Amino acid sequence: GQQVMQIPQYQHVQEGEDFTTYCNSSTTLSNIQWYKQRPGGHPVFLIQLVKSGEVKKQKRLTFQFGEAKKNSSLHITATQTTDVGTYFCATLRTGANNLFFGTGTRLTVIP
Amino acid sequence: DAGITQSPRYKITETGRQVTLMCHQTWSHSYMFWYRQDLGHGLRLIYYSAAADITDKGEVPDGYVVSRSKTENFPLTLESATRSQTSVYFCASSGGQGLGQYFGPGTRLTVT
């Protein structure tokens, strides 16, 4: 079935440093969604990418979908303590109308 | 605007008991989902529903039952709770296939 692998599993950064998490697949993906979950909270939908090579920005967050549609990345510029949480990628399962979620990258920001 | 709510937020039950977790959304979203979240496993889909009276199994459906008689409600029942069902359960809804999902606050269930 459709699967995505996320790396790294954990990331500690100093406040102000950049952060990137990657979502990789061995097969072509129809879409990629990104979610953020704060500690003790629930996942919150951030964005969806569907086109090859697509790049979208939300303030300090930059989302990319690879040209081959097999990988995606989320980059945060100049992290802040409010960026703490776990970032999940998710993709539509092939032939189904539900999502497969990656295992997430847990970001810790050290003040 | 309540969005999507879950009840109870916390529940402790004993092995073998039946438990029902409630989910209610006010957006009239057609799709609704139940996930469980466990350390080391991320979010795993239990059941989902594309519309009222239509439900389908996810990755880990065993031991769970769902129903969807109304668009806005999607209860999840553990017929005979087991310790392995101790988890955080999230309900989510979506306006259409492949669209972003909106999650409820979660129910933390402990089975003793």
PDB file of C-alpha atoms in Angstrom:
ATOM      1  CA  GLY A   1       0.000   0.000   0.000  1.00  0.00           C
ATOM      2  CA  GLN A   2       0.865   3.665  -0.155  1.00  0.00           C
ATOM      3  CA  GLN A   3       3.509   4.607   2.391  1.00  0.00           C
ATOM      4  CA  VAL A   4       5.599   7.613   3.195  1.00  0.00           C
ATOM      5  CA  MET A   5       8.683   7.721   5.371  1.00  0.00           C
ATOM      6  CA  GLN A   6       9.542  10.812   7.352  1.00  0.00           C
ATOM      7  CA  ILE A   7      12.992  11.901   8.446  1.00  0.00           C
ATOM      8  CA  PRO A   8      14.323  12.814  10.852  1.00  0.00           C
ATOM      9  CA  GLN A   9      12.262  11.331  13.655  1.00  0.00           C
ATOM     10  CA  TYR A  10      13.470  13.976  16.100  1.00  0.00           C
ATOM     11  CA  GLN A  11      15.175  17.337  15.677  1.00  0.00           C
ATOM     12  CA  HIS A  12      16.483  19.732  18.297  1.00  0.00           C
ATOM     13  CA  VAL A  13      17.371  23.214  17.113  1.00  0.00           C
ATOM     14  CA  GLN A  14      18.457  26.427  18.744  1.00  0.00           C
ATOM     15  CA  GLU A  15      15.897  29.173  18.454  1.00  0.00           C
ATOM     16  CA  GLY A  16      16.612  31.126  15.297  1.00  0.00           C
ATOM     17  CA  GLU A  17      18.066  28.162  13.401  1.00  0.00           C
ATOM     18  CA  ASP A  18      16.342  26.670  10.391  1.00  0.00           C
ATOM     19  CA  PHE A  19      14.593  23.301  10.357  1.00  0.00           C
ATOM     20  CA  THR A  20      13.659  20.896   7.587  1.00  0.00           C
ATOM     21  CA  THR A  21      11.687  17.669   7.625  1.00  0.00           C
ATOM     22  CA  TYR A  22      11.424  15.318   4.692  1.00  0.00           C
ATOM     23  CA  CYS A  23       8.729  12.967   3.498  1.00  0.00           C
ATOM     24  CA  ASN A  24       9.795  10.265   1.025  1.00  0.00           C
ATOM     25  CA  SER A  25       8.043   7.576  -0.968  1.00  0.00           C
ATOM     26  CA  SER A  26       9.161   4.876  -3.384  1.00  0.00           C
ATOM     27  CA  THR A  27       6.073   5.461  -5.509  1.00  0.00           C
ATOM     28  CA  THR A  28       4.511   8.495  -7.128  1.00  0.00           C
ATOM     29  CA  LEU A  29       2.178  10.350  -4.815  1.00  0.00           C
ATOM     30  CA  SER A  30      -1.081  11.965  -5.850  1.00  0.00           C
ATOM     31  CA  ASN A  31      -0.784  14.625  -3.174  1.00  0.00           C
ATOM     32  CA  ILE A  32       0.950  15.578   0.057  1.00  0.00           C
ATOM     33  CA  GLN A  33      -0.615  17.170   3.080  1.00  0.00           C
ATOM     34  CA  TRP A  34       1.231  18.570   6.065  1.00  0.00           C
ATOM     35  CA  TYR A  35      -0.052  18.740   9.627  1.00  0.00           C
ATOM     36  CA  LYS A  36       1.305  20.150  12.871  1.00  0.00           C
ATOM     37  CA  GLN A  37       0.536  18.739  16.290  1.00  0.00           C
ATOM     38  CA  ARG A  38       1.525  20.707  19.372  1.00  0.00           C
ATOM     39  CA  PRO A  39       2.415  18.708  22.494  1.00  0.00           C
ATOM     40  CA  GLY A  40      -0.813  17.481  24.062  1.00  0.00           C
ATOM     41  CA  GLY A  41      -2.839  18.807  21.165  1.00  0.00           C
ATOM     42  CA  HIS A  42      -4.468  17.533  18.027  1.00  0.00           C
ATOM     43  CA  PRO A  43      -3.146  17.547  14.440  1.00  0.00           C
ATOM     44  CA  VAL A  44      -3.845  20.765  12.572  1.00  0.00           C
ATOM     45  CA  PHE A  45      -3.974  20.855   8.783  1.00  0.00           C
ATOM     46  CA  LEU A  46      -1.354  23.198   7.320  1.00  0.00           C
ATOM     47  CA  ILE A  47      -1.367  22.755   3.565  1.00  0.00           C
ATOM     48  CA  GLN A  48      -1.841  20.465   0.584  1.00  0.00           C
ATOM     49  CA  LEU A  49       0.438  20.126  -2.450  1.00  0.00           C
ATOM     50  CA  VAL A  50      -0.701  18.373  -5.619  1.00  0.00           C
ATOM     51  CA  LYS A  51       1.457  19.563  -8.523  1.00  0.00           C
ATOM     52  CA  SER A  52       4.908  18.371  -9.504  1.00  0.00           C
ATOM     53  CA  GLY A  53       7.558  20.834  -8.269  1.00  0.00           C
ATOM     54  CA  GLU A  54       4.998  22.870  -6.356  1.00  0.00           C
ATOM     55  CA  VAL A  55       6.278  25.316  -3.735  1.00  0.00           C
ATOM     56  CA  LYS A  56       4.031  27.079  -1.250  1.00  0.00           C
ATOM     57  CA  LYS A  57       4.879  29.443   1.556  1.00  0.00           C
ATOM     58  CA  GLN A  58       3.158  30.328   4.784  1.00  0.00           C
ATOM     59  CA  LYS A  59       5.148  33.047   6.548  1.00  0.00           C
ATOM     60  CA  ARG A  60       8.325  31.266   7.710  1.00  0.00           C
ATOM     61  CA  LEU A  61       7.190  27.862   6.441  1.00  0.00           C
ATOM     62  CA  THR A  62       8.061  26.659   2.934  1.00  0.00           C
ATOM     63  CA  PHE A  63       6.516  23.494   1.527  1.00  0.00           C
ATOM     64  CA  GLN A  64       7.860  21.714  -1.545  1.00  0.00           C
ATOM     65  CA  PHE A  65       6.645  18.807  -3.635  1.00  0.00           C
ATOM     66  CA  GLY A  66       9.339  17.062  -5.641  1.00  0.00           C
ATOM     67  CA  GLU A  67       9.441  17.065  -9.412  1.00  0.00           C
ATOM     68  CA  ALA A  68       8.863  13.325  -9.492  1.00  0.00           C
ATOM     69  CA  LYS A  69       6.127  13.601  -6.835  1.00  0.00           C
ATOM     70  CA  LYS A  70       7.939  11.082  -4.671  1.00  0.00           C
ATOM     71  CA  ASN A  71       9.094  13.389  -1.931  1.00  0.00           C
ATOM     72  CA  SER A  72       8.181  16.531  -0.096  1.00  0.00           C
ATOM     73  CA  SER A  73       9.780  18.838   2.431  1.00  0.00           C
ATOM     74  CA  LEU A  74       8.751  21.365   5.026  1.00  0.00           C
ATOM     75  CA  HIS A  75      11.296  24.041   5.845  1.00  0.00           C
ATOM     76  CA  ILE A  76      10.988  26.492   8.711  1.00  0.00           C
ATOM     77  CA  THR A  77      13.181  29.573   8.607  1.00  0.00           C
ATOM     78  CA  ALA A  78      14.434  31.064  11.887  1.00  0.00           C
ATOM     79  CA  THR A  79      12.546  28.772  14.245  1.00  0.00           C
ATOM     80  CA  GLN A  80      10.659  30.147  17.204  1.00  0.00           C
ATOM     81  CA  THR A  81       9.489  28.414  20.366  1.00  0.00           C
ATOM     82  CA  THR A  82       5.964  28.472  18.932  1.00  0.00           C
ATOM     83  CA  ASP A  83       7.138  26.061  16.223  1.00  0.00           C
ATOM     84  CA  VAL A  84       7.548  23.253  18.774  1.00  0.00           C
ATOM     85  CA  GLY A  85       5.530  20.171  17.928  1.00  0.00           C
ATOM     86  CA  THR A  86       5.360  17.170  15.658  1.00  0.00           C
ATOM     87  CA  TYR A  87       5.044  17.689  11.921  1.00  0.00           C
ATOM     88  CA  PHE A  88       3.302  14.978   9.918  1.00  0.00           C
ATOM     89  CA  CYS A  89       3.068  14.457   6.221  1.00  0.00           C
ATOM     90  CA  ALA A  90       0.151  12.496   4.811  1.00  0.00           C
ATOM     91  CA  THR A  91      -0.823  11.254   1.394  1.00  0.00           C
ATOM     92  CA  LEU A  92      -3.948   9.885  -0.211  1.00  0.00           C
ATOM     93  CA  ARG A  93      -3.846   6.120  -0.371  1.00  0.00           C
ATOM     94  CA  THR A  94      -3.832   4.713  -3.874  1.00  0.00           C
ATOM     95  CA  GLY A  95      -7.353   3.796  -4.919  1.00  0.00           C
ATOM     96  CA  ALA A  96      -8.829   4.919  -1.634  1.00  0.00           C
ATOM     97  CA  ASN A  97     -10.283   8.086  -0.212  1.00  0.00           C
ATOM     98  CA  ASN A  98      -8.375   8.189   3.031  1.00  0.00           C
ATOM     99  CA  LEU A  99      -4.912   9.315   4.106  1.00  0.00           C
ATOM    100  CA  PHE A 100      -1.775   7.495   5.146  1.00  0.00           C
ATOM    101  CA  PHE A 101       0.175   9.467   7.731  1.00  0.00           C
ATOM    102  CA  GLY A 102       3.923   9.451   8.132  1.00  0.00           C
ATOM    103  CA  THR A 103       5.322   8.841  11.601  1.00  0.00           C
ATOM    104  CA  GLY A 104       6.162  12.501  12.060  1.00  0.00           C
ATOM    105  CA  THR A 105       9.161  14.634  12.996  1.00  0.00           C
ATOM    106  CA  ARG A 106       9.188  15.958  16.515  1.00  0.00           C
ATOM    107  CA  LEU A 107      10.734  19.424  16.667  1.00  0.00           C
ATOM    108  CA  THR A 108      12.182  20.856  19.865  1.00  0.00           C
ATOM    109  CA  VAL A 109      13.269  24.485  19.885  1.00  0.00           C
ATOM    110  CA  ILE A 110      15.793  25.462  22.523  1.00  0.00           C
ATOM    111  CA  PRO A 111      15.391  29.100  23.631  1.00  0.00           C
TER     112      PRO A 111
ATOM    113  CA  ASP B   1     -18.651  27.808  15.689  1.00  0.00           C
ATOM    114  CA  ALA B   2     -17.977  24.558  17.559  1.00  0.00           C
ATOM    115  CA  GLY B   3     -16.305  22.819  14.605  1.00  0.00           C
ATOM    116  CA  ILE B   4     -15.591  19.279  15.649  1.00  0.00           C
ATOM    117  CA  THR B   5     -16.003  18.018  19.190  1.00  0.00           C
ATOM    118  CA  GLN B   6     -15.298  14.760  20.945  1.00  0.00           C
ATOM    119  CA  SER B   7     -16.609  13.335  24.181  1.00  0.00           C
ATOM    120  CA  PRO B   8     -15.569  12.286  26.650  1.00  0.00           C
ATOM    121  CA  ARG B   9     -12.113  13.877  26.674  1.00  0.00           C
ATOM    122  CA  TYR B  10     -10.822  11.330  29.153  1.00  0.00           C
ATOM    123  CA  LYS B  11     -12.104   7.868  29.942  1.00  0.00           C
ATOM    124  CA  ILE B  12     -10.909   5.045  32.151  1.00  0.00           C
ATOM    125  CA  THR B  13     -12.611   1.705  31.715  1.00  0.00           C
ATOM    126  CA  GLU B  14     -12.055  -1.915  32.580  1.00  0.00           C
ATOM    127  CA  THR B  15     -11.163  -4.761  30.307  1.00  0.00           C
ATOM    128  CA  GLY B  16     -14.247  -6.309  28.723  1.00  0.00           C
ATOM    129  CA  ARG B  17     -16.491  -3.276  29.028  1.00  0.00           C
ATOM    130  CA  GLN B  18     -18.171  -1.612  26.081  1.00  0.00           C
ATOM    131  CA  VAL B  19     -17.170   1.993  25.498  1.00  0.00           C
ATOM    132  CA  THR B  20     -18.517   4.520  23.026  1.00  0.00           C
ATOM    133  CA  LEU B  21     -16.584   7.588  21.973  1.00  0.00           C
ATOM    134  CA  MET B  22     -18.614  10.389  20.461  1.00  0.00           C
ATOM    135  CA  CYS B  23     -17.723  12.723  17.617  1.00  0.00           C
ATOM    136  CA  HIS B  24     -19.800  15.622  16.359  1.00  0.00           C
ATOM    137  CA  GLN B  25     -19.061  18.146  13.613  1.00  0.00           C
ATOM    138  CA  THR B  26     -20.950  21.267  12.651  1.00  0.00           C
ATOM    139  CA  TRP B  27     -19.525  21.831   9.156  1.00  0.00           C
ATOM    140  CA  SER B  28     -21.722  19.249   7.352  1.00  0.00           C
ATOM    141  CA  HIS B  29     -18.540  17.627   6.083  1.00  0.00           C
ATOM    142  CA  SER B  30     -19.238  14.471   4.134  1.00  0.00           C
ATOM    143  CA  TYR B  31     -16.151  12.576   5.292  1.00  0.00           C
ATOM    144  CA  MET B  32     -15.410  11.566   8.860  1.00  0.00           C
ATOM    145  CA  PHE B  33     -12.558   9.514  10.262  1.00  0.00           C
ATOM    146  CA  TRP B  34     -11.418   7.798  13.432  1.00  0.00           C
ATOM    147  CA  TYR B  35      -7.726   7.473  14.235  1.00  0.00           C
ATOM    148  CA  ARG B  36      -5.770   6.165  17.135  1.00  0.00           C
ATOM    149  CA  GLN B  37      -2.411   7.602  18.074  1.00  0.00           C
ATOM    150  CA  ASP B  38       0.169   5.572  19.920  1.00  0.00           C
ATOM    151  CA  LEU B  39       3.841   6.213  20.565  1.00  0.00           C
ATOM    152  CA  GLY B  40       5.884   4.728  17.778  1.00  0.00           C
ATOM    153  CA  HIS B  41       2.911   4.250  15.453  1.00  0.00           C
ATOM    154  CA  GLY B  42       1.806   7.747  14.598  1.00  0.00           C
ATOM    155  CA  LEU B  43      -1.797   8.102  13.446  1.00  0.00           C
ATOM    156  CA  ARG B  44      -3.530   4.946  12.321  1.00  0.00           C
ATOM    157  CA  LEU B  45      -6.919   4.919  10.674  1.00  0.00           C
ATOM    158  CA  ILE B  46      -9.545   2.774  12.365  1.00  0.00           C
ATOM    159  CA  TYR B  47     -12.692   3.473  10.313  1.00  0.00           C
ATOM    160  CA  TYR B  48     -13.934   6.179   8.034  1.00  0.00           C
ATOM    161  CA  SER B  49     -17.166   7.274   6.457  1.00  0.00           C
ATOM    162  CA  ALA B  50     -17.755   8.993   3.137  1.00  0.00           C
ATOM    163  CA  ALA B  51     -21.353   9.928   3.931  1.00  0.00           C
ATOM    164  CA  ALA B  52     -24.231   9.027   6.223  1.00  0.00           C
ATOM    165  CA  ASP B  53     -24.854   5.266   6.236  1.00  0.00           C
ATOM    166  CA  ILE B  54     -21.549   4.586   4.441  1.00  0.00           C
ATOM    167  CA  THR B  55     -18.614   3.320   6.494  1.00  0.00           C
ATOM    168  CA  ASP B  56     -15.427   1.498   5.641  1.00  0.00           C
ATOM    169  CA  LYS B  57     -12.543  -0.142   7.452  1.00  0.00           C
ATOM    170  CA  GLY B  58      -9.162   1.491   7.880  1.00  0.00           C
ATOM    171  CA  GLU B  59      -5.835  -0.028   8.883  1.00  0.00           C
ATOM    172  CA  VAL B  60      -6.776  -1.248  12.375  1.00  0.00           C
ATOM    173  CA  PRO B  61     -10.550  -1.914  12.560  1.00  0.00           C
ATOM    174  CA  ASP B  62     -10.561  -5.066  14.712  1.00  0.00           C
ATOM    175  CA  GLY B  63     -12.401  -4.636  18.001  1.00  0.00           C
ATOM    176  CA  TYR B  64     -14.160  -1.450  16.896  1.00  0.00           C
ATOM    177  CA  VAL B  65     -17.604  -0.691  15.500  1.00  0.00           C
ATOM    178  CA  VAL B  66     -18.851   2.537  13.927  1.00  0.00           C
ATOM    179  CA  SER B  67     -22.131   3.892  12.682  1.00  0.00           C
ATOM    180  CA  ARG B  68     -23.184   7.044  10.920  1.00  0.00           C
ATOM    181  CA  SER B  69     -26.923   7.557  10.878  1.00  0.00           C
ATOM    182  CA  LYS B  70     -26.523  11.352  10.687  1.00  0.00           C
ATOM    183  CA  THR B  71     -23.951  13.375   8.758  1.00  0.00           C
ATOM    184  CA  GLU B  72     -22.797  15.260  11.838  1.00  0.00           C
ATOM    185  CA  ASN B  73     -22.197  12.300  14.176  1.00  0.00           C
ATOM    186  CA  PHE B  74     -19.756   9.428  13.945  1.00  0.00           C
ATOM    187  CA  PRO B  75     -19.571   7.382  17.169  1.00  0.00           C
ATOM    188  CA  LEU B  76     -16.884   4.770  17.723  1.00  0.00           C
ATOM    189  CA  THR B  77     -17.656   1.772  19.923  1.00  0.00           C
ATOM    190  CA  LEU B  78     -15.199  -0.594  21.511  1.00  0.00           C
ATOM    191  CA  GLU B  79     -17.331  -3.693  21.929  1.00  0.00           C
ATOM    192  CA  SER B  80     -15.179  -5.347  24.595  1.00  0.00           C
ATOM    193  CA  ALA B  81     -12.280  -3.142  25.575  1.00  0.00           C
ATOM    194  CA  THR B  82      -8.779  -4.593  25.816  1.00  0.00           C
ATOM    195  CA  ARG B  83      -5.607  -3.090  27.273  1.00  0.00           C
ATOM    196  CA  SER B  84      -4.140  -2.827  23.790  1.00  0.00           C
ATOM    197  CA  GLN B  85      -6.877  -0.309  22.996  1.00  0.00           C
ATOM    198  CA  THR B  86      -5.425   2.143  25.503  1.00  0.00           C
ATOM    199  CA  SER B  87      -4.649   5.096  23.260  1.00  0.00           C
ATOM    200  CA  VAL B  88      -5.550   8.616  22.237  1.00  0.00           C
ATOM    201  CA  TYR B  89      -8.430   8.602  19.781  1.00  0.00           C
ATOM    202  CA  PHE B  90      -8.933  11.394  17.282  1.00  0.00           C
ATOM    203  CA  CYS B  91     -11.964  12.038  15.165  1.00  0.00           C
ATOM    204  CA  ALA B  92     -11.552  14.110  12.005  1.00  0.00           C
ATOM    205  CA  SER B  93     -13.720  15.414   9.210  1.00  0.00           C
ATOM    206  CA  SER B  94     -13.134  16.550   5.665  1.00  0.00           C
ATOM    207  CA  GLY B  95     -15.222  18.314   3.087  1.00  0.00           C
ATOM    208  CA  GLY B  96     -14.266  15.955   0.289  1.00  0.00           C
ATOM    209  CA  GLN B  97     -11.974  13.235  -0.945  1.00  0.00           C
ATOM    210  CA  GLY B  98      -8.334  14.221  -0.630  1.00  0.00           C
ATOM    211  CA  LEU B  99      -9.050  17.510   1.111  1.00  0.00           C
ATOM    212  CA  GLY B 100      -7.466  18.562   4.383  1.00  0.00           C
ATOM    213  CA  GLN B 101      -8.806  16.924   7.503  1.00  0.00           C
ATOM    214  CA  TYR B 102      -9.879  18.789  10.619  1.00  0.00           C
ATOM    215  CA  PHE B 103      -9.300  17.011  13.872  1.00  0.00           C
ATOM    216  CA  GLY B 104     -11.190  17.053  17.126  1.00  0.00           C
ATOM    217  CA  PRO B 105      -9.399  17.539  20.458  1.00  0.00           C
ATOM    218  CA  GLY B 106      -9.089  13.805  21.090  1.00  0.00           C
ATOM    219  CA  THR B 107     -10.191  11.308  23.719  1.00  0.00           C
ATOM    220  CA  ARG B 108      -7.584   9.763  25.979  1.00  0.00           C
ATOM    221  CA  LEU B 109      -8.778   6.246  26.754  1.00  0.00           C
ATOM    222  CA  THR B 110      -7.207   4.018  29.373  1.00  0.00           C
ATOM    223  CA  VAL B 111      -8.254   0.386  29.663  1.00  0.00           C
ATOM    224  CA  THR B 112      -7.273  -1.206  32.968  1.00  0.00           C
TER     225      THR B 112
END
